[in-house]
Coordinates of C-alpha atoms and ligand atoms in Angstrom, one line a residue:
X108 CA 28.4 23.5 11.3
X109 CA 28.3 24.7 7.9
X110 CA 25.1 26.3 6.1
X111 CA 24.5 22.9 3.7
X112 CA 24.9 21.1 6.7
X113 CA 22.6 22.9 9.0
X114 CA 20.1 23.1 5.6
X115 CA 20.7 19.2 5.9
X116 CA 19.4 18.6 9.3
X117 CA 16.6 21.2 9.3
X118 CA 15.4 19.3 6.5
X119 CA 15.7 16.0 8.2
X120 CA 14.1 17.7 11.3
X121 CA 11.1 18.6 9.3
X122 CA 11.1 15.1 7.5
X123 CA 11.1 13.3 11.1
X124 CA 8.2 16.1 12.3
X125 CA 6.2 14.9 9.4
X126 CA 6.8 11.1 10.3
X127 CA 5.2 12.0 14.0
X128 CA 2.1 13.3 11.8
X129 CA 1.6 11.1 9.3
X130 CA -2.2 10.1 9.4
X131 CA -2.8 6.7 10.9
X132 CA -5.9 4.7 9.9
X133 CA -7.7 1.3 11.5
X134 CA -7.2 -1.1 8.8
X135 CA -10.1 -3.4 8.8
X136 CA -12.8 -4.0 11.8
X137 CA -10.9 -3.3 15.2
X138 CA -7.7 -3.8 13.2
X139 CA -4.4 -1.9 14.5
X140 CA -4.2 1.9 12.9
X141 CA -2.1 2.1 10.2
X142 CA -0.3 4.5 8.2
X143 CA -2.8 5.7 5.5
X144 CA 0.5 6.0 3.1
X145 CA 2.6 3.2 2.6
X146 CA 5.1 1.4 0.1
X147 CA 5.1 -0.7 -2.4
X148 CA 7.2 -3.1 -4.1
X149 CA 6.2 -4.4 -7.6
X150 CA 9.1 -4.7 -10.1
X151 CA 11.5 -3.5 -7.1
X152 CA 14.1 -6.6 -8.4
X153 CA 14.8 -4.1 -11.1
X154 CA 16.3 -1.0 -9.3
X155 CA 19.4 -0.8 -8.1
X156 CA 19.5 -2.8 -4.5
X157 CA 21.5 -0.2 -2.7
X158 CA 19.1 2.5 -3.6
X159 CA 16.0 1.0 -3.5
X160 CA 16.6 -0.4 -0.2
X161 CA 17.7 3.0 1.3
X162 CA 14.7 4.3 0.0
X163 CA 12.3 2.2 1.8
X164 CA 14.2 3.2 4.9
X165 CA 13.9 6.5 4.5
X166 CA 10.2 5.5 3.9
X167 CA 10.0 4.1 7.5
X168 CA 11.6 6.6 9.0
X169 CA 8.8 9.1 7.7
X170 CA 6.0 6.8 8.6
X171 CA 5.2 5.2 5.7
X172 CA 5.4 1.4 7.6
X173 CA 3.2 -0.3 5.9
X174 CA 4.9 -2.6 3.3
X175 CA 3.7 -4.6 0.8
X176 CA 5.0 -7.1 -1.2
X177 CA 3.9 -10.5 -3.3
X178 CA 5.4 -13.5 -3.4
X179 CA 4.8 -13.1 -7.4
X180 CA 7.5 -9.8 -7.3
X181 CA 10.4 -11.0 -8.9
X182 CA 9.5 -14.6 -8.4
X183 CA 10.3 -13.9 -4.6
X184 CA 13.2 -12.0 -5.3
X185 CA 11.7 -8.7 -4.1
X186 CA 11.0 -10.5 -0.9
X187 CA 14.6 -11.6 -0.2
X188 CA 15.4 -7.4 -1.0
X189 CA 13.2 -6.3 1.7
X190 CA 14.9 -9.2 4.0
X191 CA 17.6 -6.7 3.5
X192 CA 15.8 -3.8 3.7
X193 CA 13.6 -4.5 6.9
X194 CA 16.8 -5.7 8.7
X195 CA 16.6 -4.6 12.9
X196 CA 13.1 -2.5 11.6
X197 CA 10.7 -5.5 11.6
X198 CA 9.1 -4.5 14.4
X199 CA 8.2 -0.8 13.4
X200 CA 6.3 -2.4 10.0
X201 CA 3.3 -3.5 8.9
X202 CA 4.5 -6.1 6.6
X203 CA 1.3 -7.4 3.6
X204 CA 2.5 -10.5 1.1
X205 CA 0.3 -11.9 -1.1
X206 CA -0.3 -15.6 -2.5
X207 CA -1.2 -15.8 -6.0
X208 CA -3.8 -17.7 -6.6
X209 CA -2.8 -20.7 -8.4
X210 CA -1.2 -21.7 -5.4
X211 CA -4.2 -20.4 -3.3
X212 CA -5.1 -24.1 -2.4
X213 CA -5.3 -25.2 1.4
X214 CA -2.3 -26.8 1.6
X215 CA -0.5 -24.2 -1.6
X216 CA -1.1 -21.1 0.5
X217 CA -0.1 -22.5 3.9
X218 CA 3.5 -23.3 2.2
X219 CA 3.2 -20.2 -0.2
X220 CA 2.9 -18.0 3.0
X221 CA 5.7 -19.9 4.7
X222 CA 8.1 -19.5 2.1
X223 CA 7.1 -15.7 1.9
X224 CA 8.0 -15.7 5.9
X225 CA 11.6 -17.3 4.8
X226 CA 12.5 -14.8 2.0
X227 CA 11.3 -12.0 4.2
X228 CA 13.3 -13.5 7.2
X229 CA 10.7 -12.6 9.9
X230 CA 8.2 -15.2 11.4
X231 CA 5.0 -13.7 10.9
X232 CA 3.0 -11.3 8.3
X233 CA 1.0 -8.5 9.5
X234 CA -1.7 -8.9 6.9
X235 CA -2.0 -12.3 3.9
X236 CA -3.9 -11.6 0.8
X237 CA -5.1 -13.5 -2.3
X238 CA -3.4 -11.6 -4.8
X239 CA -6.7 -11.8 -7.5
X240 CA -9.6 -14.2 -7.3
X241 CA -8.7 -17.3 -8.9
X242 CA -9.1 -21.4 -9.7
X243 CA -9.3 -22.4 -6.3
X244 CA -12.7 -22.0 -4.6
X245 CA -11.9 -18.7 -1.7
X246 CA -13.3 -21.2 0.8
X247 CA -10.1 -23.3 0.5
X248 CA -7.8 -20.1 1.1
X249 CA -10.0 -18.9 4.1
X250 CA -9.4 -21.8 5.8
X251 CA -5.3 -21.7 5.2
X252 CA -5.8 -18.0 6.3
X253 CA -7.8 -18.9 9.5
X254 CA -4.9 -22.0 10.2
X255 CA -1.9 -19.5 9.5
X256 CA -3.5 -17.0 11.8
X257 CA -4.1 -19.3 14.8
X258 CA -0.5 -20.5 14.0
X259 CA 0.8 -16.7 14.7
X260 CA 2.2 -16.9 11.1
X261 CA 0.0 -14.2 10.0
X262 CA -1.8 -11.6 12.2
X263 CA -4.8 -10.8 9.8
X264 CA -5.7 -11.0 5.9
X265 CA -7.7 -10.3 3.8
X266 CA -8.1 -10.1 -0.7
X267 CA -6.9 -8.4 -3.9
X268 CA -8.8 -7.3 -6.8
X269 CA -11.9 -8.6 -5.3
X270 CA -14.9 -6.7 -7.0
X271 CA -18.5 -6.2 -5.0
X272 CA -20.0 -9.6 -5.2
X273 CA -16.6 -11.7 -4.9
X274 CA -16.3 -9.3 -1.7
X275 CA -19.5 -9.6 -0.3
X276 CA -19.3 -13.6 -1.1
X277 CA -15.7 -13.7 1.1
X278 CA -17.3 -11.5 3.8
X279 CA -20.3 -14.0 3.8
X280 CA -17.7 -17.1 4.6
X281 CA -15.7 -15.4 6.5
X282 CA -17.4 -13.7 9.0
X283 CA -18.3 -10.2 9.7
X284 CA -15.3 -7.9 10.3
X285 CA -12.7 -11.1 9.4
X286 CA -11.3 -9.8 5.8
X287 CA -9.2 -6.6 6.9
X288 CA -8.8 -5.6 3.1
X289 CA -9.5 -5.0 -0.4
X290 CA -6.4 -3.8 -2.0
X291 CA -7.3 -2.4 -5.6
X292 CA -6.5 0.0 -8.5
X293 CA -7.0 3.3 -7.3
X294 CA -5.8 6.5 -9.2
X295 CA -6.6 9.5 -10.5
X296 CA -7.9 8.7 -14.3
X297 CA -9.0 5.1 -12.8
X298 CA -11.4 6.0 -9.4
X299 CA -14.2 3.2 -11.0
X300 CA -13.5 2.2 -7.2
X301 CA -15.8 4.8 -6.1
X302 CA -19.0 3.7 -8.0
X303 CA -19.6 0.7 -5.7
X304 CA -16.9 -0.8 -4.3
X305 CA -15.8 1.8 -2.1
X306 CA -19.4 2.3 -0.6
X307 CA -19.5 -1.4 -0.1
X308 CA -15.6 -1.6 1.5
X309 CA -17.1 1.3 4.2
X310 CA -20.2 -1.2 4.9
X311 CA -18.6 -3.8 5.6
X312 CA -15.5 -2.5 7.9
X313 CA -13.0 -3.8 5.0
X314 CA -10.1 -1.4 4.3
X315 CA -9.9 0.1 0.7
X316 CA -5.9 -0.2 -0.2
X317 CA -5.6 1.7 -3.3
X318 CA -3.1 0.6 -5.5
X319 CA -0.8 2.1 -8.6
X320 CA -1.9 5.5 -7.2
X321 CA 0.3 7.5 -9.7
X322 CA -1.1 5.1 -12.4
X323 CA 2.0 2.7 -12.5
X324 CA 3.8 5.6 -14.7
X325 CA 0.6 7.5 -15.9
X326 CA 1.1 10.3 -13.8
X327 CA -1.1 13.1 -15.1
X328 CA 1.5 15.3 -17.3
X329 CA 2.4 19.0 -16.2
X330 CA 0.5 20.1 -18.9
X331 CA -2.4 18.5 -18.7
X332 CA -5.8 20.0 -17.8
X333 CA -5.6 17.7 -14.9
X334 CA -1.7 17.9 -14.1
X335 CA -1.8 22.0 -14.0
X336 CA -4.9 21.5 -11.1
X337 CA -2.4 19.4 -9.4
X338 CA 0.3 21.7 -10.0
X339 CA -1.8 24.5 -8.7
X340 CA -2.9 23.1 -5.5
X341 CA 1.0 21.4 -4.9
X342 CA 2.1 24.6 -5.0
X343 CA -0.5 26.5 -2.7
X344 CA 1.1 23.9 -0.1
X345 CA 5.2 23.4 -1.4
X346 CA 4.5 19.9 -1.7
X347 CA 4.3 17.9 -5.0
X348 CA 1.8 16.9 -7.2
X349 CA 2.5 13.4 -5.9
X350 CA 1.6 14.3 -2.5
X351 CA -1.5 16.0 -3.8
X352 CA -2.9 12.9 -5.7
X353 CA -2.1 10.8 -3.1
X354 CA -4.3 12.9 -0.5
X355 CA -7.2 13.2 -2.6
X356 CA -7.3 9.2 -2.9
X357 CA -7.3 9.5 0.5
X358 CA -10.1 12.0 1.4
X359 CA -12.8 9.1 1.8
X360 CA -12.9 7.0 5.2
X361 CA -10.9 3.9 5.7
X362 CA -9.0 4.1 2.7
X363 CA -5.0 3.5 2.6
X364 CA -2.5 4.1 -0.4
X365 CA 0.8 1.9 -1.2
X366 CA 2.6 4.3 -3.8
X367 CA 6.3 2.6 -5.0
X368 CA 9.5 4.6 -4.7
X369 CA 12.9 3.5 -5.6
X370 CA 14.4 7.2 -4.9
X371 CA 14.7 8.7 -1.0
X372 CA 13.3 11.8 -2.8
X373 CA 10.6 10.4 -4.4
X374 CA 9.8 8.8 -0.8
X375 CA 10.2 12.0 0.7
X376 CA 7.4 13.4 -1.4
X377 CA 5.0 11.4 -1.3
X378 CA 5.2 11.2 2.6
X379 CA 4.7 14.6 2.6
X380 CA 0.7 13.6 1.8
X381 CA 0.9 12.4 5.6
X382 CA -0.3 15.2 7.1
X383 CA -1.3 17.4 4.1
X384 CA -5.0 19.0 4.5
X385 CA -6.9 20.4 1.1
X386 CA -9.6 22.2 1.7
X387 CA -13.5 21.4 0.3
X388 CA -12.6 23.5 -2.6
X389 CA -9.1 22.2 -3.9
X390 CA -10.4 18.8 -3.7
X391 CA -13.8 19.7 -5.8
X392 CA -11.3 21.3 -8.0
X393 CA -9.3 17.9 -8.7
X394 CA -12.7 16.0 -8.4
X395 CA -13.8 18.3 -11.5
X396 CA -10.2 17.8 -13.6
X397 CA -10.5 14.3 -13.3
Ligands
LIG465 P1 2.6 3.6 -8.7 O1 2.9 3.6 -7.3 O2 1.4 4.1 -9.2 O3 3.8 4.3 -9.5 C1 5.1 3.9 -9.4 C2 5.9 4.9 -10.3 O4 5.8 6.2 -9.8 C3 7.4 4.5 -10.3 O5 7.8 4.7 -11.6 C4 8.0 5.6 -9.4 O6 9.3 5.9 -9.8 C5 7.1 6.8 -9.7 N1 7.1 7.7 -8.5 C6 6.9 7.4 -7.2 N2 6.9 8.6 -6.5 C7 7.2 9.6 -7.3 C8 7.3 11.0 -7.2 N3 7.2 11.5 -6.0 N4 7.6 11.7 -8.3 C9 7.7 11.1 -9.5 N5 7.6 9.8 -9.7 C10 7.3 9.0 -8.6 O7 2.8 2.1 -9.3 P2 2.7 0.6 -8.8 O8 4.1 0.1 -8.4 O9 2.0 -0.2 -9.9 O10 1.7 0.6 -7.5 C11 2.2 0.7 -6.2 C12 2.2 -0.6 -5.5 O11 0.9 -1.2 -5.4 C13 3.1 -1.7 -6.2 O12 4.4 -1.5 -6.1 C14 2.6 -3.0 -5.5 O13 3.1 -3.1 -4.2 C15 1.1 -2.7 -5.4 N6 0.3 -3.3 -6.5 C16 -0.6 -4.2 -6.3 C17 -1.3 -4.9 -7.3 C18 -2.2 -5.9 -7.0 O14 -2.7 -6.6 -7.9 N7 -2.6 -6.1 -5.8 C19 -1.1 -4.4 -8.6 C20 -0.2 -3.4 -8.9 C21 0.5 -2.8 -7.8 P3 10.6 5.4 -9.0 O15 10.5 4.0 -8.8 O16 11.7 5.9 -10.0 O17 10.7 6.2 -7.7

């Protein structure tokens, strides 16, 4: 074996030792545990096929199972990629699609969620949202949510971009522990999460999925006061400042991030955040830059 080689599979030794210790989380009331770091998928339609889908493999192989996708990404599109993508691996993922909510009628989301199974090629999501609260009264969704579920076409679900009162109002017709999620906006120079609805997503057993957690291309820069915190801290523990924004968004309870990747390395970085601990002080420290 030759030295780049050897380099080659330590490196995929330690990359597989990190996927046995990537943090799991319940999502939801007495929901399964999932990883707290997953992948997302908006705008995936525009990155090269090839390399986006081995990148979400090598996402799965270090953990990072939990999918999510929209039947609004490229009008479907990105759901026929992760067809691809997710080919023999279904079973290892916790697959999320969302309806949007013009279609989020009774009957709308029942065939919105079954043409989301026929993209994806599998026969059941893990977890259906409502993408954002829209025209059709929540009520009418629920009940296409509760009928999809007894069908086995969807094992949970739960909303998007819900804030504290449209959350509290879908708790209240749903049921105690019934919505497993909240998936929102969650990064470092946007945490207005944290005012309320984070609190409230704790009391209520609802997972808080935070979403765009490098700011959908706002990353902090290097030279910011904020970026050279994060470089600090990043390189105290040879990981990236990726990996160290991702773990602060992750130091509260019940809370889950979906950072997108269309590189293996860029995958391989953030799942680094899996098992990465700051201490009381590094965190005050970003707390304070941000
Ligand atoms: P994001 O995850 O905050 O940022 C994605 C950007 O960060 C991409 O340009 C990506 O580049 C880059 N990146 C990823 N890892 C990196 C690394 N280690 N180093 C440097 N750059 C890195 O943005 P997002 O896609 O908006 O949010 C994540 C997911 O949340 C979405 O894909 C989607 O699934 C979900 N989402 C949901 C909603 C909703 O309304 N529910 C809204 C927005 C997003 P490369 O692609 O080149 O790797």
């Amino acid at each position: 074996m030759d030295a780049g080689a050897s380099t080659g599979s330590l490196a995929r030794e330690a990359a597989s030792d990190r996927s046995r210790k990537m943090e799991r989380r319940a999502f939801g009331t007495g929901g399964p545990e999932v990883p707290v770091i997953g992948q997302g998928t908006w705008k995936m339609e525009r990155d090269d096929p090839a390399q986006a889908i081995a990148a979400l493999r090598r996402g799965l192989e270090l953990g990072m199972t939990h999918v999510d996708t929209a039947e609004m990404y490229g009008m479907g599109e990105v759901e026929e990629l992760l067809c691809r993508a997710l080919e023999g691996r279904r079973d290892q993922v916790f697959l999320v699609s969302k309806v949007v909510p013009q279609n989020a009628s009774f009957a709308g989301t029942v065939k919105s969620c079954e043409s989301s199974l026929r993209r994806l090629g599998t026969d059941r999501l893990d977890c259906y949202l409502l993408h954002w609260p829209g025209p059709h009264p929540f009520g009418e969704t629920l009940r296409a949510f509760q009928q999809l579920q007894q069908e086995g076409k969807i094992r949970s679900y739960g909303v998007s971009n819900f804030g504290v009162e449209e959350l509290e109002d879908a708790v209240a017709l749903a049921g105690p522990g019934k919505i497993a999620c909240n998936q929102v906006l969650y990064h470092l120079k946007d945490r207005s999460i944290e005012q309320a609805l984070l609190p409230r997503c704790q009391a209520l057993g609802v997972a808080l999925v935070g979403y765009s957690p490098f700011g959908a291309g706002d990353f902090p820069s290097a030279n910011s006061a904020g970026g050279k915190v994060l470089r600090s801290v990043a390189k105290e523990h040879g990981v990236s400042p990726y990996a160290v924004a991702l773990r602060f968004l992750l130091r509260e309870a019940g809370t889950f991030v979906i950072p997108k990747a269309s590189s293996a390395s860029h995958v391989e970085e953030n799942a680094a955040a899996g098992d990465l601990q700051l201490s009381a002080e590094e965190l005050s420290k970003i707390d304070a830059a941000f």
